[in-house]
Short mmCIF file of C-alpha atoms in Angstrom, two decimals:
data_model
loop_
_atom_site.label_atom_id
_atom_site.label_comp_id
_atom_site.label_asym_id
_atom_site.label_seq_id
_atom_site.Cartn_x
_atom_site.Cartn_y
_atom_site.Cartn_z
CA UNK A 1 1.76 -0.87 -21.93
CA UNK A 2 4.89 0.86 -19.88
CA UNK A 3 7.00 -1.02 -17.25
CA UNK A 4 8.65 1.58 -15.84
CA UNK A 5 11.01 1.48 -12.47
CA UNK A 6 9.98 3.12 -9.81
CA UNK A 7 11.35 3.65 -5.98
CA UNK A 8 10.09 1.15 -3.48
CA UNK A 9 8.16 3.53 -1.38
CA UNK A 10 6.52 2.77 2.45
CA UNK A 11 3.42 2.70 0.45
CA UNK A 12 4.35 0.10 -2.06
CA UNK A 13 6.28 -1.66 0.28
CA UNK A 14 2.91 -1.87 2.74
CA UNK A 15 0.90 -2.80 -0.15
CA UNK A 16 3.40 -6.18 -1.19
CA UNK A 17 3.60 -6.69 3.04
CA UNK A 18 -1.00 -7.19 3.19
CA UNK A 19 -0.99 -8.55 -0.06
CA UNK A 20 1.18 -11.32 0.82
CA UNK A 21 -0.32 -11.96 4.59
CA UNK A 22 -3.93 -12.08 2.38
CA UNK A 23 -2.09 -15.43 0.89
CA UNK A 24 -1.00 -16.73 3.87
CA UNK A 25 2.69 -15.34 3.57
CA UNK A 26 3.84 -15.54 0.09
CA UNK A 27 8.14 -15.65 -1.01
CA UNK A 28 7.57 -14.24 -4.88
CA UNK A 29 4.96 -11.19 -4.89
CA UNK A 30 4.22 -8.47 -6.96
CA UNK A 31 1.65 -6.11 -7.49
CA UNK A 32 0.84 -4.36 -10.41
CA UNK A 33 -0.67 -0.83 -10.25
CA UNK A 34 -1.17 2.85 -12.28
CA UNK A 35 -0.88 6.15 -11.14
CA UNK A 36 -3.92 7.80 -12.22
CA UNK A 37 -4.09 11.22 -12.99
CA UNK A 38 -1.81 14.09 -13.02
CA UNK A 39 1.94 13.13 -11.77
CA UNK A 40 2.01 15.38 -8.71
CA UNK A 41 -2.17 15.65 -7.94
CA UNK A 42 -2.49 11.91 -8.95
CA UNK A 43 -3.14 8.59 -6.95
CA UNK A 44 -2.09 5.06 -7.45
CA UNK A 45 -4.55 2.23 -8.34
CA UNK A 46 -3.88 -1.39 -7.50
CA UNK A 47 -4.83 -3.45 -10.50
CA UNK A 48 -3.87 -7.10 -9.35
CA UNK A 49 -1.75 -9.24 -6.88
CA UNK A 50 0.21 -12.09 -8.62
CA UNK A 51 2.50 -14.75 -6.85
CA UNK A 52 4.29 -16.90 -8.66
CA UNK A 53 2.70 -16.19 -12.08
CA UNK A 54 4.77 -12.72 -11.56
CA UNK A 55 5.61 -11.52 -14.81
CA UNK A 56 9.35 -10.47 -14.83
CA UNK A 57 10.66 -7.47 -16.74
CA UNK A 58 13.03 -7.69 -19.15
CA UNK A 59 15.60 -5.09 -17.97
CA UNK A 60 15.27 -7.65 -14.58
CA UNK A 61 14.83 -10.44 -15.45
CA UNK A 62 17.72 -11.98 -15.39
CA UNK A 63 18.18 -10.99 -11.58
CA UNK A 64 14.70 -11.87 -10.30
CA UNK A 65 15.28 -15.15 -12.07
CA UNK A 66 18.10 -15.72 -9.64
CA UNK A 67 16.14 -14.52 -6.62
CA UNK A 68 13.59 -16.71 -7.55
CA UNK A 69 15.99 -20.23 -8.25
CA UNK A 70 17.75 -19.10 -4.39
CA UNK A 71 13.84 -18.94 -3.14
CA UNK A 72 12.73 -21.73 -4.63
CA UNK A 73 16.20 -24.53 -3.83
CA UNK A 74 15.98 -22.69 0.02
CA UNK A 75 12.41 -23.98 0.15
CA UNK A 76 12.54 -27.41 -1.19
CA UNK A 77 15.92 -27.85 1.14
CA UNK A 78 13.67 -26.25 4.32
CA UNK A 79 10.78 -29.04 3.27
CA UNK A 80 12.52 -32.21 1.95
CA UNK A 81 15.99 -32.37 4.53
CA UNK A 82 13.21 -33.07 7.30
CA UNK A 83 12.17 -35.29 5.22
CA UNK A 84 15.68 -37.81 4.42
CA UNK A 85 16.20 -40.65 6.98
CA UNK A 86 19.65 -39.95 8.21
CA UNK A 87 22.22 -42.97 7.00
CA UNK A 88 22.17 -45.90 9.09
CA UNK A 89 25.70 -45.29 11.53
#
């Protein structure tokens, strides 16, 4: 198989939007998809919608790693601080 790069058009950008409402609202999202048929006269295919068992590319993943630790510590600070009885005063 190819990973290849491509721009983040308004139609790729509306397909990650639904497929992450579908979820309920999802932080890590991708979706994996072809172009089928000739590269001008062609259309795109969505093949599946993964959260977080998102496979990361190599020539990214060092980066998306990142995205995903900030993502992840942001959350668990958002759900656990409400969570810490304050220190007796």
């Amino acid at each position: 198989s190819l990973i290849e790069d491509v721009p983040l058009t308004e139609e790729f950008q509306l397909w990650a939007d639904e497929a992450c409402q579908l979820f309920g609202g999802l932080d890590i999202c991708t979706v994996d998809a072809i172009h089928m048929g000739g590269e001008t006269d062609g259309h795109n295919v969505i093949l599946e919608v993964n959260g977080t068992s998102s496979g990361l590319g190599p020539d990214h993943a060092e980066e998306d790693t990142q995205h995903i630790v900030e993502i992840t510590l942001q959350r668990m600070t958002e759900h656990f601080a409400a969570r810490i009885p304050a220190p007796p005063s």
